Amino acid sequence: MDSPAVLQQLMTFRVAVPSWALGAGGTRFGRFTIGGEPRNLQEKLDDVAAINRMTGANRAVSLHVPWDLPDDPGGFREYAAHLGLGFDAMNSNTFQDHPDTTRQGAISYKFGSLAHTDATVREAAIEHNLSVIELGRLLGSTALVLWLADGTNYPGQASLRGQFERVASGLHEIHRHLPADWRLLIEHKPFEPAYFASVNNDWGSSLLLAQAAGDRALCLVDLGHHLPNANVQQVVSRLAMTGRLGGFHFNDAAYGDDDLTAGSIQPYRLFLVMLELLEIGDGRMPGLSYMLDQSNNLKDPIEDLIQSTDALQVALAQALCVDRVQLAASQQANDPARSAELLNDGFRMDVRPLVAEARVRNGGAERPLETFRASGYRKHCIEERGAAARSTGL
Amino acid sequence: MDSPAVLQQLMTFRVAVPSWALGAGGTRFGRFTIGGEPRNLQEKLDDVAAINRMTGANRAVSLHVPWDLPDDPGGFREYAAHLGLGFDAMNSNTFQDHPDTTRQGAISYKFGSLAHTDATVREAAIEHNLSVIELGRLLGSTALVLWLADGTNYPGQASLRGQFERVASGLHEIHRHLPADWRLLIEHKPFEPAYFASVNNDWGSSLLLAQAAGDRALCLVDLGHHLPNANVQQVVSRLAMTGRLGGFHFNDAAYGDDDLTAGSIQPYRLFLVMLELLEIGDGRMPGLSYMLDQSNNLKDPIEDLIQSTDALQVALAQALCVDRVQLAASQQANDPARSAELLNDGFRMDVRPLVAEARVRNGGAERPLETFRASGYRKHCIEERGAAARSTGL
Amino acid sequence: MDSPAVLQQLMTFRVAVPSWALGAGGTRFGRFTIGGEPRNLQEKLDDVAAINRMTGANRAVSLHVPWDLPDDPGGFREYAAHLGLGFDAMNSNTFQDHPDTTRQGAISYKFGSLAHTDATVREAAIEHNLSVIELGRLLGSTALVLWLADGTNYPGQASLRGQFERVASGLHEIHRHLPADWRLLIEHKPFEPAYFASVNNDWGSSLLLAQAAGDRALCLVDLGHHLPNANVQQVVSRLAMTGRLGGFHFNDAAYGDDDLTAGSIQPYRLFLVMLELLEIGDGRMPGLSYMLDQSNNLKDPIEDLIQSTDALQVALAQALCVDRVQLAASQQANDPARSAELLNDGFRMDVRPLVAEARVRNGGAERPLETFRASGYRKHCIEERGAAARSTGL
Amino acid sequence: MDSPAVLQQLMTFRVAVPSWALGAGGTRFGRFTIGGEPRNLQEKLDDVAAINRMTGANRAVSLHVPWDLPDDPGGFREYAAHLGLGFDAMNSNTFQDHPDTTRQGAISYKFGSLAHTDATVREAAIEHNLSVIELGRLLGSTALVLWLADGTNYPGQASLRGQFERVASGLHEIHRHLPADWRLLIEHKPFEPAYFASVNNDWGSSLLLAQAAGDRALCLVDLGHHLPNANVQQVVSRLAMTGRLGGFHFNDAAYGDDDLTAGSIQPYRLFLVMLELLEIGDGRMPGLSYMLDQSNNLKDPIEDLIQSTDALQVALAQALCVDRVQLAASQQANDPARSAELLNDGFRMDVRPLVAEARVRNGGAERPLETFRASGYRKHCIEERGAAARSTGL
């Protein structure tokens, strides 16, 4: 194993923090506040900077509109730059009704946005997405993530094909307005909130939608957005093969879209995804959008994001330690026992020293969770922002 | 087929309406109001009465505390009686923090209620349940439903056995205070909001908990609370065999706890459950607690509950039309093809005339959804209660 | 409802019988003979003719090579014609090693066929498929079904992308030799016998493979080849939308590829698939390849196939009874409760008289299972062919 | 971490090899021979001894009757002792019809064994199990494993309760004849070959059956015998809590009962199971029956069993490296982030040197797969036994 090369690659890995993960998350059954949650956009950036001081790998934030609307985008961008942060993909929202996205309540997304039977609703949804792109341009972002809640709860509720074609058409329209250096990232999910048929329910649908949208439309893979027993490594391989793999929402899940800490349930699956990414990049991580997407119901959100970032670094380091040349030979020779040994050689290695070294060289902490706790940051936030401060989030 | 006997049985079937299903439901991604939702407990009863006028089968309501706290229980009970309604099982709540259940915020259920490591929290949870029983007694209810959100989101978060034993102990304590004519109904669910290990995750755990609690502790089966591919008919059979089957939360689901209209996704499964119930009751529905439990995100809640009740009546009628004597003979003879024919003889029959007749004789409508729509009830509610009126609910 | 029109459509519906379903099926844990199984190709046709005499809808057989190799294809075709039967899609086999397909043992499909790393194996697999096409041409078939067992059992066993591209290339080669009036039907399946990553694991992969193969390559949907909780109606809609839906393997399943009687587990799902097909055909069944694919472990295979055909006819009749004009209006108006009523209007109707009428007019029996049993056919077969006679099959 | 203590525990861990895993396995779609498979019972023992020479941890074999019937049990036992091997749990078989278990074909297990409606069949099944116990006594085994294929493929095929009660009664009868120092190990499985309702389908059913059978009836957990998304660690905890956890069949699975190499798909799950076992044993592995159960379709069976044993040792070592005292404190303090760190401290450690050391001290090889390959054992077997030699197995 070539440690310096592994270290070099670990040091260049970056993963963005989603603004909605900085407050306590929840389920439809309730939400428990953590205390000292960010009250505004600046404080969200402060938290991301705090995370990055521990990990050295979280240098961008992914915003969620309409909740993240800076009054002064230019000033906000400067504030971020001052903290050493940039803006990864923007996220629009049409799964809730908010005055800013529903023409002040004139329309509703209850029965869909881009899939809606009513052209006025579809236009409002497009309009909202274009405004998010416009904001993103001012902030220096170059991508828009579109996860749509569109779908049906009951058989017969809508024409499955009609809904799909309307979404495809809407995406095409949004893509038409995409700045030349932007990418449209389309995210699929099998269910929730649609409980019978989601429009963009799987990678196959996502691929068709990306193809319908245009050249710069790519597919985003959220690790928790798959049916039971799905092989996520394979999904990644398929999308890469078609040239439409655009990025990731990292997290982990045991049942549905559980939004748990990356690597906390199936770390080996995360390792296999990293291995596939190295296969795609021929030994290097391909230049995709890497983002976290979690809902932190029980852990302190900052601690949860630190642990997720750490788990990604560990999995990447393990994947980098696999001898890909020998693996290719073993695959060619149809030797699954040998191939398993080669994978284990990477996965069973203790890569923590390598990860810690990469982190420290990037300005982070050797032991990020301990260091964060010792810093008293959360306590300070509670004093400053209040125990009842609540951030927007899911 | 003996139509009068089927009719008679259909006429005696009752299913309670949960108070939380009368308002628009939602997911963690949002909620869309339906307009004219009940603003208080009296209006909730009014809605149940409106449903019953259509179906003739919904003569009880299942309350949810702390949201359903009447100022004057005696007067409230009279109001219900005046509408021809009674009170089915009471539901307590320890999955959210509410001043009434947390000693005004002194404790929190974030890390569990009966399973909590802190005895003070466990005591508060017991205390709350006892207060719900006390209210139920005043209203004439004779059962308490306990669905607990207790569990963990991460491996290692808690001792699985420790949590289980604490819950068992808490249930035993609650059971000790149960009035002599009451039943404690324990409801299991595999996940959500606990995303790694729910304490009461399956029927086996539910059975052990009921046995630990006491003689009058029974298990409640929610049709949507099962792992993928689970055989719910079999779960019903098992629990009945142990003498611990206590009741049902009827709904339907395609993925998780989707809380959709009963029979809307897998009507054949509902039919098989009814068939098993007739097996248990030797041709009659056993005297269990039958309740709906839905979340009506898209349909008008009243319409949704009407359709669910209708679907239950249809499935029951189909099951009643199966020749159980011939089926037993076919089973004894190991003739699965013949058994399939006998099941189809019931399931493929058009039982709608029978169901309509039973409904009409019970004071309901021949075609309940049409009749409800023609009644203008929702429009009236919107005028009376306001378009923005929001009920409590999930 | 326009009964004559429904009747007319029911009468034109045909579904082919697979040759491998005529003997007792089994699992890796064993197989129990039924007695009197067909000993040769002629007897297989005799059994299909016997089935068709009951149903009036099974007028073609789907052969499986290398097990179904007629010595005299011309004479065999005449024999079939004499029985009123034709030949639906041919099926090749590269998931077992058989002297006829492995160049007398020179190669092995243990590590794949079209996906194999060894070009010699891939060539043998192509060669075998071309020989099946050649045989099919002599018999009057116009389609080849390709279900491949290719895939991996372990992470890292093979390059996921490499395997996929080799299969795509092989299919392209086979397609290049396809007679002008033939179709290549590509069948996906998530797992078994490949237990980590099947090459053609889902509809998205199947679509990509069909596109790579050529214009006349279409996708075949087996109702049991989906991950848990998959929405099969939606899969059908997606493939139809892309113009690549080619046909069906009908059966039912509760867990995996259980190959049970069609409609025996989820009859409502079958109804929804039929409804989608009518949507695709604008009120008529589109001209696809409709085949049964079952493994009859416990029922008499002939009885099982009769029940499956009956279930398909029932589901089709129910779907034909749905008012599609009103449904479209209700969908346009976002009225899921009304749409549910319209679906129920079809599904809850007793269509058995209509199905029986269609069957009788097609020369079948009013009550096919009873009539078959009364005919003494199986008893006759046991006498004629022997109690120990075993057919090829899965 | 106390390395000597970990080492000591690793050295005492044993896992039995099942006789059916020594030949190439397969699926219902076929089987590919590996060459040099054991032709008789002695050669099966030879292979187990060969495995043990590499791992030092496989000192017992688990036999499968009627396939493993020694002519001279006493001599066979001596042969085993001479190789340093003993006999772990015996396995009976009633899922296939074999002259030795069906009274020479007088009865059939097609429709069940202990669950059958015909008392004669049930008696034959009991009789067979008693004969297996008798053989086991002669060999020095002290346990019988009962996995039953009993169940149904179709709704309505049998009375779910009737089947269950007949099985319970049969187990009770077998238990009545159990030698005083024996245990009856009851193994559940959700499906296959029963495709609608298996009699012993989950841990809850297994527990009820064990309780009905008698005091020395315990439950056996096969890691691949669970519904999708089931939490196996929790199943282990539940059964241990009731005092009925008896043993394990170790393997791994991505979809169903895939019987893959232990730890090859979800190594973290295996680690969690080991952690739970240490919790049960208060820091030591409890004295249960630990067995492998795999089907080796693609790997050399011996190599597969070596890799499985290695994976178990690795997972155990990782679990032993978790600081259980600190973990308990973190759990008590409701600190899931800290608990996650403590689990990672064990799981991310490179325990291979420890495992290698334990192996070497036990007489095994430092790098067992490499050493086995270098030994030329398989080549020798092919020469000796023949390339076409086929062992019994699944």
GROMACS .gro file of N, CA, C and O in nm, chain B residues 217-262:
model
  184
  611ALA      N    1  -5.344  -0.792   2.967
  611ALA     CA    2  -5.263  -0.727   2.863
  611ALA      C    3  -5.269  -0.812   2.736
  611ALA      O    4  -5.241  -0.932   2.739
  612LEU      N    5  -5.310  -0.748   2.628
  612LEU     CA    6  -5.326  -0.818   2.501
  612LEU      C    7  -5.248  -0.744   2.393
  612LEU      O    8  -5.206  -0.630   2.412
  613CYS      N    9  -5.234  -0.809   2.279
  613CYS     CA   10  -5.156  -0.748   2.170
  613CYS      C   11  -5.249  -0.690   2.063
  613CYS      O   12  -5.349  -0.751   2.026
  614LEU      N   13  -5.212  -0.574   2.017
  614LEU     CA   14  -5.288  -0.508   1.912
  614LEU      C   15  -5.208  -0.513   1.782
  614LEU      O   16  -5.088  -0.484   1.781
  615VAL      N   17  -5.276  -0.550   1.675
  615VAL     CA   18  -5.209  -0.562   1.545
  615VAL      C   19  -5.250  -0.445   1.455
  615VAL      O   20  -5.368  -0.427   1.426
  616ASP      N   21  -5.152  -0.367   1.415
  616ASP     CA   22  -5.175  -0.263   1.315
  616ASP      C   23  -5.130  -0.322   1.181
  616ASP      O   24  -5.019  -0.374   1.169
  617LEU      N   25  -5.216  -0.315   1.081
  617LEU     CA   26  -5.184  -0.386   0.956
  617LEU      C   27  -5.060  -0.331   0.886
  617LEU      O   28  -5.000  -0.400   0.803
  618GLY      N   29  -5.019  -0.212   0.921
  618GLY     CA   30  -4.902  -0.153   0.855
  618GLY      C   31  -4.773  -0.164   0.936
  618GLY      O   32  -4.671  -0.111   0.895
  619HIS      N   33  -4.778  -0.235   1.047
  619HIS     CA   34  -4.661  -0.240   1.136
  619HIS      C   35  -4.586  -0.373   1.124
  619HIS      O   36  -4.573  -0.446   1.223
  620HIS      N   37  -4.537  -0.401   1.007
  620HIS     CA   38  -4.469  -0.528   0.984
  620HIS      C   39  -4.352  -0.508   0.889
  620HIS      O   40  -4.353  -0.418   0.806
  621LEU      N   41  -4.255  -0.596   0.897
  621LEU     CA   42  -4.143  -0.590   0.804
  621LEU      C   43  -4.192  -0.626   0.663
  621LEU      O   44  -4.296  -0.690   0.648
  622PRO      N   45  -4.115  -0.587   0.562
  622PRO     CA   46  -4.151  -0.627   0.425
  622PRO      C   47  -4.174  -0.778   0.415
  622PRO      O   48  -4.098  -0.856   0.473
  623ASN      N   49  -4.277  -0.816   0.343
  623ASN     CA   50  -4.308  -0.957   0.314
  623ASN      C   51  -4.363  -1.035   0.433
  623ASN      O   52  -4.384  -1.156   0.421
  624ALA      N   53  -4.386  -0.969   0.546
  624ALA     CA   54  -4.442  -1.041   0.660
  624ALA      C   55  -4.582  -1.093   0.626
  624ALA      O   56  -4.657  -1.031   0.551
  625ASN      N   57  -4.616  -1.208   0.681
  625ASN     CA   58  -4.747  -1.268   0.662
  625ASN      C   59  -4.836  -1.228   0.779
  625ASN      O   60  -4.827  -1.285   0.888
  626VAL      N   61  -4.919  -1.129   0.758
  626VAL     CA   62  -4.997  -1.071   0.868
  626VAL      C   63  -5.105  -1.168   0.916
  626VAL      O   64  -5.136  -1.175   1.034
  627GLN      N   65  -5.162  -1.243   0.823
  627GLN     CA   66  -5.261  -1.343   0.863
  627GLN      C   67  -5.201  -1.438   0.967
  627GLN      O   68  -5.265  -1.477   1.063
  628GLN      N   69  -5.077  -1.473   0.945
  628GLN     CA   70  -5.009  -1.565   1.036
  628GLN      C   71  -4.984  -1.500   1.171
  628GLN      O   72  -4.997  -1.566   1.276
  629VAL      N   73  -4.948  -1.373   1.171
  629VAL     CA   74  -4.930  -1.302   1.298
  629VAL      C   75  -5.059  -1.305   1.378
  629VAL      O   76  -5.059  -1.330   1.500
  630VAL      N   77  -5.170  -1.284   1.310
  630VAL     CA   78  -5.301  -1.287   1.376
  630VAL      C   79  -5.327  -1.425   1.434
  630VAL      O   80  -5.370  -1.439   1.550
  631SER      N   81  -5.296  -1.527   1.356
  631SER     CA   82  -5.317  -1.664   1.402
  631SER      C   83  -5.233  -1.694   1.526
  631SER      O   84  -5.282  -1.753   1.623
  632ARG      N   85  -5.107  -1.657   1.523
  632ARG     CA   86  -5.017  -1.684   1.635
  632ARG      C   87  -5.067  -1.618   1.763
  632ARG      O   88  -5.072  -1.681   1.869
  633LEU      N   89  -5.098  -1.489   1.754
  633LEU     CA   90  -5.138  -1.417   1.874
  633LEU      C   91  -5.269  -1.473   1.929
  633LEU      O   92  -5.287  -1.485   2.051
  634ALA      N   93  -5.360  -1.508   1.839
  634ALA     CA   94  -5.487  -1.566   1.886
  634ALA      C   95  -5.461  -1.698   1.958
  634ALA      O   96  -5.522  -1.728   2.061
  635MET      N   97  -5.372  -1.776   1.906
  635MET     CA   98  -5.340  -1.907   1.962
  635MET      C   99  -5.291  -1.897   2.106
  635MET      O  100  -5.317  -1.983   2.188
  636THR      N  101  -5.217  -1.788   2.132
  636THR     CA  102  -5.164  -1.771   2.269
  636THR      C  103  -5.266  -1.704   2.360
  636THR      O  104  -5.237  -1.680   2.477
  637GLY      N  105  -5.382  -1.670   2.306
  637GLY     CA  106  -5.484  -1.604   2.387
  637GLY      C  107  -5.457  -1.458   2.412
  637GLY      O  108  -5.517  -1.396   2.498
  638ARG      N  109  -5.365  -1.400   2.334
  638ARG     CA  110  -5.326  -1.262   2.360
  638ARG      C  111  -5.362  -1.166   2.246
  638ARG      O  112  -5.309  -1.055   2.238
  639LEU      N  113  -5.447  -1.208   2.154
  639LEU     CA  114  -5.488  -1.114   2.049
  639LEU      C  115  -5.596  -1.023   2.105
  639LEU      O  116  -5.701  -1.070   2.150
  640GLY      N  117  -5.571  -0.893   2.099
  640GLY     CA  118  -5.665  -0.800   2.161
  640GLY      C  119  -5.739  -0.709   2.067
  640GLY      O  120  -5.850  -0.664   2.096
  641GLY      N  121  -5.681  -0.677   1.954
  641GLY     CA  122  -5.750  -0.583   1.867
  641GLY      C  123  -5.667  -0.544   1.745
  641GLY      O  124  -5.557  -0.597   1.723
  642PHE      N  125  -5.722  -0.452   1.669
  642PHE     CA  126  -5.662  -0.414   1.541
  642PHE      C  127  -5.663  -0.262   1.522
  642PHE      O  128  -5.756  -0.194   1.564
  643HIS      N  129  -5.560  -0.218   1.456
  643HIS     CA  130  -5.560  -0.088   1.390
  643HIS      C  131  -5.563  -0.118   1.241
  643HIS      O  132  -5.465  -0.166   1.185
  644PHE      N  133  -5.675  -0.091   1.179
  644PHE     CA  134  -5.689  -0.120   1.037
  644PHE      C  135  -5.641  -0.003   0.951
  644PHE      O  136  -5.672   0.113   0.979
  645ASN      N  137  -5.569  -0.035   0.848
  645ASN     CA  138  -5.523   0.059   0.745
  645ASN      C  139  -5.455  -0.024   0.639
  645ASN      O  140  -5.464  -0.147   0.642
  646ASP      N  141  -5.385   0.038   0.548
  646ASP     CA  142  -5.311  -0.039   0.449
  646ASP      C  143  -5.178   0.030   0.421
  646ASP      O  144  -5.158   0.146   0.460
  647ALA      N  145  -5.089  -0.040   0.358
  647ALA     CA  146  -4.954   0.013   0.341
  647ALA      C  147  -4.885  -0.059   0.226
  647ALA      O  148  -4.907  -0.178   0.204
  648ALA      N  149  -4.801   0.013   0.155
  648ALA     CA  150  -4.720  -0.046   0.049
  648ALA      C  151  -4.573  -0.054   0.087
  648ALA      O  152  -4.498  -0.132   0.030
  649TYR      N  153  -4.530   0.026   0.184
  649TYR     CA  154  -4.387   0.034   0.215
  649TYR      C  155  -4.360   0.023   0.365
  649TYR      O  156  -4.292  -0.068   0.410
  650GLY      N  157  -4.412   0.119   0.441
  650GLY     CA  158  -4.388   0.118   0.585
  650GLY      C  159  -4.520   0.136   0.657
  650GLY      O  160  -4.618   0.070   0.626
  651ASP      N  161  -4.520   0.225   0.754
  651ASP     CA  162  -4.642   0.254   0.828
  651ASP      C  163  -4.715   0.365   0.752
  651ASP      O  164  -4.731   0.477   0.800
  652ASP      N  165  -4.762   0.331   0.632
  652ASP     CA  166  -4.812   0.434   0.540
  652ASP      C  167  -4.949   0.489   0.578
  652ASP      O  168  -4.989   0.595   0.531
  653ASP      N  169  -5.021   0.415   0.663
  653ASP     CA  170  -5.150   0.464   0.714
  653ASP      C  171  -5.249   0.502   0.604
  653ASP      O  172  -5.320   0.603   0.614
  654LEU      N  173  -5.254   0.421   0.500
  654LEU     CA  174  -5.347   0.447   0.389
  654LEU      C  175  -5.483   0.382   0.417
  654LEU      O  176  -5.498   0.301   0.509
  655THR      N  177  -5.580   0.418   0.335
  655THR     CA  178  -5.714   0.361   0.343
  655THR      C  179  -5.709   0.209   0.352
  655THR      O  180  -5.638   0.145   0.274
  656ALA      N  181  -5.784   0.152   0.444
  656ALA     CA  182  -5.788   0.006   0.457
  656ALA      C  183  -5.826  -0.056   0.322
  656ALA      O  184  -5.913  -0.006   0.251
   0.00000   0.00000   0.00000
